[in-house]
Amino acid sequence: MAVEFYQDPVKRLIQPTLFSDQADKLAKGVADSGKDQRGNLRKNKRSQIRKFYDEVLRLKASAENETWENILPYVNMLNAKAAYALGRDYITLDFLAFIKESVAQIKEPADLDVFANLFEAFMGFYRQYGD
């Protein structure tokens, strides 16, 4: 499921259902992709996903005190961390796609804030679908 932060990127109008319906569908899709044939979660475990969420929160907090030019490379490094987790078989391609699609939309601190809020909503919904 592709994630688009803004319904109007020029006016920076956030998708009205980004933190509700879209976060819910995304959480269900990521959880389902991590389950085996018996329905047991084998990948995308909540503890692994939480590491990424915690990193996003850390970056958001750093963006308040640091120049954006120094933060953006670390935001982009989320892609490498997700690729590493995929290589270790900790996450699925669905979660990697969520990270990559989201990071691609982050151009300024306000975008990182939208992503952090989306991830927060995702984590709330993920609890009901994940482990």
Backbone as CSV, one residue per row, in Angstrom:
resi,resn,N_x,N_y,N_z,CA_x,CA_y,CA_z,C_x,C_y,C_z
1,MET,0.845,-1.185,0.000,0.000,0.000,0.000,0.885,1.241,0.000
2,ALA,0.755,2.024,-1.007,1.533,3.258,-1.106,0.979,4.298,-0.133
3,VAL,1.892,5.019,0.477,1.519,6.041,1.448,1.860,7.410,0.881
4,GLU,0.883,8.274,0.820,1.080,9.660,0.402,0.696,10.537,1.577
5,PHE,1.636,11.327,2.062,1.387,12.185,3.213,0.346,13.263,2.915
6,TYR,0.445,13.855,1.741,-0.342,15.054,1.449,-1.368,14.823,0.356
7,GLN,-2.558,15.357,0.571,-3.556,15.353,-0.505,-3.230,16.472,-1.491
8,ASP,-2.584,17.547,-0.995,-2.113,18.639,-1.846,-0.715,19.025,-1.354
9,PRO,0.325,18.493,-2.001,1.688,18.764,-1.550,2.078,20.243,-1.607
10,VAL,1.529,20.982,-2.553,1.867,22.392,-2.680,1.323,23.175,-1.482
11,LYS,0.065,22.923,-1.146,-0.550,23.597,0.002,-0.208,22.896,1.322
12,ARG,0.442,21.735,1.213,0.854,20.942,2.375,-0.342,20.521,3.220
13,LEU,-1.404,20.109,2.533,-2.596,19.607,3.206,-2.454,18.108,3.402
14,ILE,-2.430,17.700,4.653,-2.258,16.279,4.987,-3.504,15.507,4.590
15,GLN,-3.286,14.293,4.091,-4.403,13.403,3.769,-5.312,13.294,4.995
16,PRO,-6.605,13.519,4.856,-7.510,13.504,6.006,-7.540,12.170,6.760
17,THR,-7.337,11.078,6.062,-7.415,9.759,6.708,-6.037,9.129,6.926
18,LEU,-4.975,9.937,6.805,-3.621,9.390,6.918,-3.386,8.714,8.262
19,PHE,-3.831,9.344,9.342,-3.564,8.826,10.684,-4.655,7.877,11.179
20,SER,-5.650,7.634,10.349,-6.730,6.724,10.746,-6.801,5.546,9.778
21,ASP,-7.618,5.654,8.767,-7.841,4.532,7.846,-6.566,4.043,7.165
22,GLN,-5.754,4.981,6.677,-4.546,4.574,5.966,-3.533,3.916,6.902
23,ALA,-3.369,4.465,8.104,-2.458,3.866,9.081,-2.949,2.477,9.477
24,ASP,-4.257,2.316,9.599,-4.855,1.026,9.956,-4.585,-0.010,8.858
25,LYS,-4.841,0.348,7.611,-4.605,-0.579,6.486,-3.125,-0.936,6.372
26,LEU,-2.301,0.056,6.555,-0.863,-0.167,6.491,-0.414,-1.130,7.583
27,ALA,-0.881,-0.918,8.802,-0.520,-1.786,9.926,-0.977,-3.222,9.679
28,LYS,-2.196,-3.380,9.187,-2.707,-4.724,8.912,-1.896,-5.402,7.818
29,GLY,-1.579,-4.667,6.762,-0.801,-5.234,5.661,0.590,-5.649,6.089
30,VAL,1.248,-4.824,6.879,2.595,-5.145,7.357,2.543,-6.345,8.302
31,ALA,1.563,-6.372,9.189,1.437,-7.505,10.117,1.157,-8.798,9.353
32,ASP,0.221,-8.745,8.417,-0.120,-9.948,7.643,1.078,-10.463,6.855
33,SER,1.887,-9.558,6.319,3.036,-9.993,5.520,4.106,-10.667,6.381
34,GLY,4.079,-10.435,7.690,5.064,-11.039,8.582,4.625,-12.350,9.186
35,LYS,3.408,-12.785,8.863,2.881,-14.017,9.461,3.168,-15.229,8.581
36,ASP,3.358,-16.371,9.240,3.560,-17.614,8.502,2.193,-18.213,8.143
37,GLN,2.207,-19.414,7.594,0.968,-20.047,7.141,0.001,-20.346,8.279
38,ARG,0.521,-20.479,9.486,-0.333,-20.746,10.647,-0.847,-19.472,11.309
39,GLY,-0.410,-18.335,10.800,-0.848,-17.074,11.360,0.025,-16.551,12.490
40,ASN,1.186,-17.172,12.676,2.122,-16.700,13.704,3.047,-15.651,13.112
41,LEU,3.266,-14.584,13.855,4.134,-13.513,13.396,5.586,-13.971,13.456
42,ARG,6.227,-14.036,12.298,7.623,-14.469,12.205,8.562,-13.313,11.877
43,LYS,8.047,-12.330,11.170,8.813,-11.137,10.797,7.977,-9.930,11.184
44,ASN,8.595,-8.773,11.145,7.904,-7.541,11.528,7.401,-7.600,12.967
45,LYS,8.181,-8.212,13.821,7.771,-8.280,15.227,7.749,-6.874,15.804
46,ARG,6.867,-6.673,16.753,6.665,-5.338,17.308,7.956,-4.743,17.863
47,SER,8.789,-5.566,18.479,10.051,-5.047,19.029,10.958,-4.517,17.917
48,GLN,10.965,-5.162,16.780,11.779,-4.718,15.644,11.205,-3.424,15.056
49,ILE,9.899,-3.397,14.885,9.242,-2.211,14.343,9.443,-1.032,15.300
50,ARG,9.402,-1.331,16.594,9.554,-0.280,17.608,10.927,0.397,17.517
51,LYS,11.951,-0.358,17.134,13.285,0.230,16.971,13.262,1.331,15.916
52,PHE,12.550,1.094,14.845,12.447,2.098,13.789,11.637,3.296,14.273
53,TYR,10.557,3.029,14.965,9.733,4.117,15.496,10.543,4.979,16.467
54,ASP,11.277,4.339,17.352,12.109,5.075,18.307,13.153,5.936,17.590
55,GLU,13.710,5.412,16.514,14.698,6.169,15.738,14.050,7.397,15.091
56,VAL,12.842,7.243,14.582,12.129,8.372,13.985,11.858,9.441,15.045
57,LEU,11.458,9.018,16.232,11.232,9.986,17.315,12.522,10.687,17.716
58,ARG,13.611,9.953,17.725,14.914,10.556,18.055,15.299,11.598,17.010
59,LEU,15.084,11.266,15.740,15.397,12.211,14.665,14.513,13.448,14.736
60,LYS,13.256,13.237,15.056,12.330,14.371,15.183,12.787,15.302,16.307
61,ALA,13.193,14.741,17.431,13.680,15.551,18.547,14.978,16.263,18.169
62,SER,15.853,15.589,17.452,17.111,16.197,17.018,16.877,17.347,16.052
63,ALA,15.839,17.237,15.251,15.535,18.274,14.258,15.150,19.597,14.916
64,GLU,14.731,19.537,16.160,14.365,20.764,16.873,15.599,21.547,17.323
65,ASN,16.732,20.859,17.484,17.941,21.499,18.012,19.090,21.586,17.012
66,GLU,18.999,20.857,15.961,20.089,20.716,14.996,19.641,21.328,13.672
67,THR,20.576,21.711,12.828,20.199,22.218,11.511,19.667,21.060,10.663
68,TRP,18.675,21.376,9.854,18.011,20.350,9.052,18.996,19.642,8.119
69,GLU,19.955,20.371,7.601,20.938,19.788,6.693,21.750,18.687,7.379
70,ASN,21.884,18.762,8.699,22.593,17.723,9.446,21.693,16.549,9.813
71,ILE,20.397,16.749,9.819,19.446,15.696,10.187,19.031,14.866,8.975
72,LEU,18.826,15.497,7.841,18.305,14.807,6.656,19.128,13.579,6.249
73,PRO,20.457,13.612,6.302,21.198,12.384,5.968,20.853,11.212,6.896
74,TYR,20.596,11.498,8.150,20.233,10.436,9.095,18.813,9.930,8.853
75,VAL,17.943,10.820,8.394,16.603,10.396,8.000,16.717,9.425,6.822
76,ASN,17.542,9.791,5.838,17.724,8.929,4.670,18.392,7.607,5.024
77,MET,19.174,7.594,6.102,19.829,6.359,6.523,18.826,5.324,7.041
78,LEU,17.599,5.737,7.330,16.566,4.771,7.710,16.394,3.707,6.625
79,ASN,16.587,4.114,5.367,16.489,3.148,4.261,17.548,2.056,4.399
80,ALA,18.761,2.453,4.727,19.844,1.470,4.884,19.574,0.562,6.079
81,LYS,19.081,1.126,7.153,18.776,0.315,8.343,17.662,-0.682,8.046
82,ALA,16.681,-0.245,7.281,15.592,-1.152,6.912,16.094,-2.243,5.960
83,ALA,16.963,-1.880,5.028,17.529,-2.882,4.117,18.331,-3.918,4.900
84,TYR,19.075,-3.465,5.894,19.837,-4.382,6.751,18.893,-5.330,7.486
85,ALA,17.814,-4.787,8.053,16.847,-5.614,8.781,16.184,-6.627,7.840
86,LEU,15.935,-6.220,6.600,15.382,-7.147,5.615,16.390,-8.254,5.322
87,GLY,17.642,-7.882,5.153,18.690,-8.862,4.893,18.855,-9.868,6.024
88,ARG,18.585,-9.437,7.242,18.655,-10.320,8.406,17.358,-11.098,8.604
89,ASP,16.381,-10.861,7.732,15.091,-11.547,7.764,14.243,-11.139,8.976
90,TYR,14.432,-9.904,9.456,13.665,-9.395,10.590,12.372,-8.711,10.147
91,ILE,12.391,-8.155,8.931,11.227,-7.445,8.403,10.900,-7.987,7.015
92,THR,9.754,-7.555,6.514,9.326,-7.961,5.174,9.496,-6.801,4.190
93,LEU,9.298,-7.120,2.936,9.346,-6.089,1.898,8.272,-5.027,2.114
94,ASP,7.145,-5.416,2.698,6.074,-4.447,2.951,6.526,-3.373,3.929
95,PHE,7.218,-3.765,4.995,7.690,-2.764,5.948,8.804,-1.928,5.331
96,LEU,9.685,-2.564,4.579,10.741,-1.824,3.881,10.125,-0.778,2.956
97,ALA,9.073,-1.147,2.233,8.406,-0.208,1.321,7.804,0.962,2.106
98,PHE,7.221,0.701,3.262,6.671,1.768,4.096,7.764,2.762,4.471
99,ILE,8.907,2.264,4.890,10.012,3.142,5.268,10.504,3.924,4.046
100,LYS,10.761,3.228,2.946,11.297,3.891,1.753,10.343,4.944,1.196
101,GLU,9.059,4.610,1.097,8.076,5.547,0.554,7.936,6.770,1.457
102,SER,8.016,6.542,2.747,7.891,7.644,3.695,9.117,8.540,3.659
103,VAL,10.289,7.939,3.700,11.531,8.715,3.692,11.635,9.548,2.411
104,ALA,11.170,9.012,1.309,11.228,9.734,0.034,10.409,11.027,0.063
105,GLN,9.432,11.096,0.949,8.572,12.281,1.038,9.079,13.318,2.041
106,ILE,10.126,12.992,2.761,10.631,13.892,3.795,11.666,14.834,3.189
107,LYS,11.276,16.094,3.084,12.146,17.126,2.515,12.480,18.214,3.529
108,GLU,11.652,18.346,4.543,11.855,19.383,5.558,11.305,18.894,6.899
109,PRO,11.597,19.604,7.983,11.183,19.136,9.314,9.687,18.863,9.456
110,ALA,8.851,19.646,8.792,7.403,19.420,8.879,7.025,18.052,8.307
111,ASP,7.731,17.606,7.279,7.476,16.285,6.703,7.863,15.184,7.683
112,LEU,8.967,15.383,8.379,9.391,14.415,9.398,8.351,14.340,10.503
113,ASP,7.753,15.467,10.839,6.702,15.492,11.857,5.483,14.688,11.393
114,VAL,5.098,14.846,10.141,3.975,14.076,9.586,4.307,12.590,9.641
115,PHE,5.526,12.222,9.247,5.928,10.822,9.282,5.900,10.276,10.706
116,ALA,6.384,11.053,11.665,6.376,10.605,13.063,4.946,10.374,13.543
117,ASN,4.039,11.245,13.156,2.638,11.065,13.544,1.999,9.873,12.851
118,LEU,2.337,9.669,11.581,1.839,8.491,10.870,2.362,7.223,11.537
119,PHE,3.639,7.211,11.867,4.244,6.042,12.508,3.595,5.791,13.872
120,GLU,3.269,6.857,14.603,2.591,6.702,15.894,1.232,6.029,15.707
121,ALA,0.481,6.491,14.722,-0.820,5.886,14.433,-0.643,4.439,13.983
122,PHE,0.345,4.211,13.136,0.662,2.856,12.680,0.919,1.932,13.871
123,MET,1.738,2.399,14.823,2.069,1.586,15.996,0.830,1.264,16.823
124,GLY,-0.074,2.225,16.928,-1.315,1.980,17.663,-2.146,0.892,17.015
125,PHE,-2.293,0.954,15.709,-3.062,-0.076,14.998,-2.309,-1.397,14.952
126,TYR,-0.976,-1.323,14.863,-0.182,-2.548,14.737,-0.365,-3.450,15.954
127,ARG,-0.597,-2.857,17.087,-0.769,-3.628,18.325,-1.887,-4.675,18.177
128,GLN,-2.943,-4.324,17.470,-4.044,-5.269,17.336,-3.780,-6.353,16.289
129,TYR,-2.844,-6.107,15.369,-2.583,-7.083,14.309,-1.287,-7.866,14.533
130,GLY,-0.325,-7.256,15.197,0.995,-7.877,15.382,1.049,-8.748,16.615
131,ASP,2.278,-8.979,17.084,2.459,-9.867,18.233,2.187,-9.162,19.548
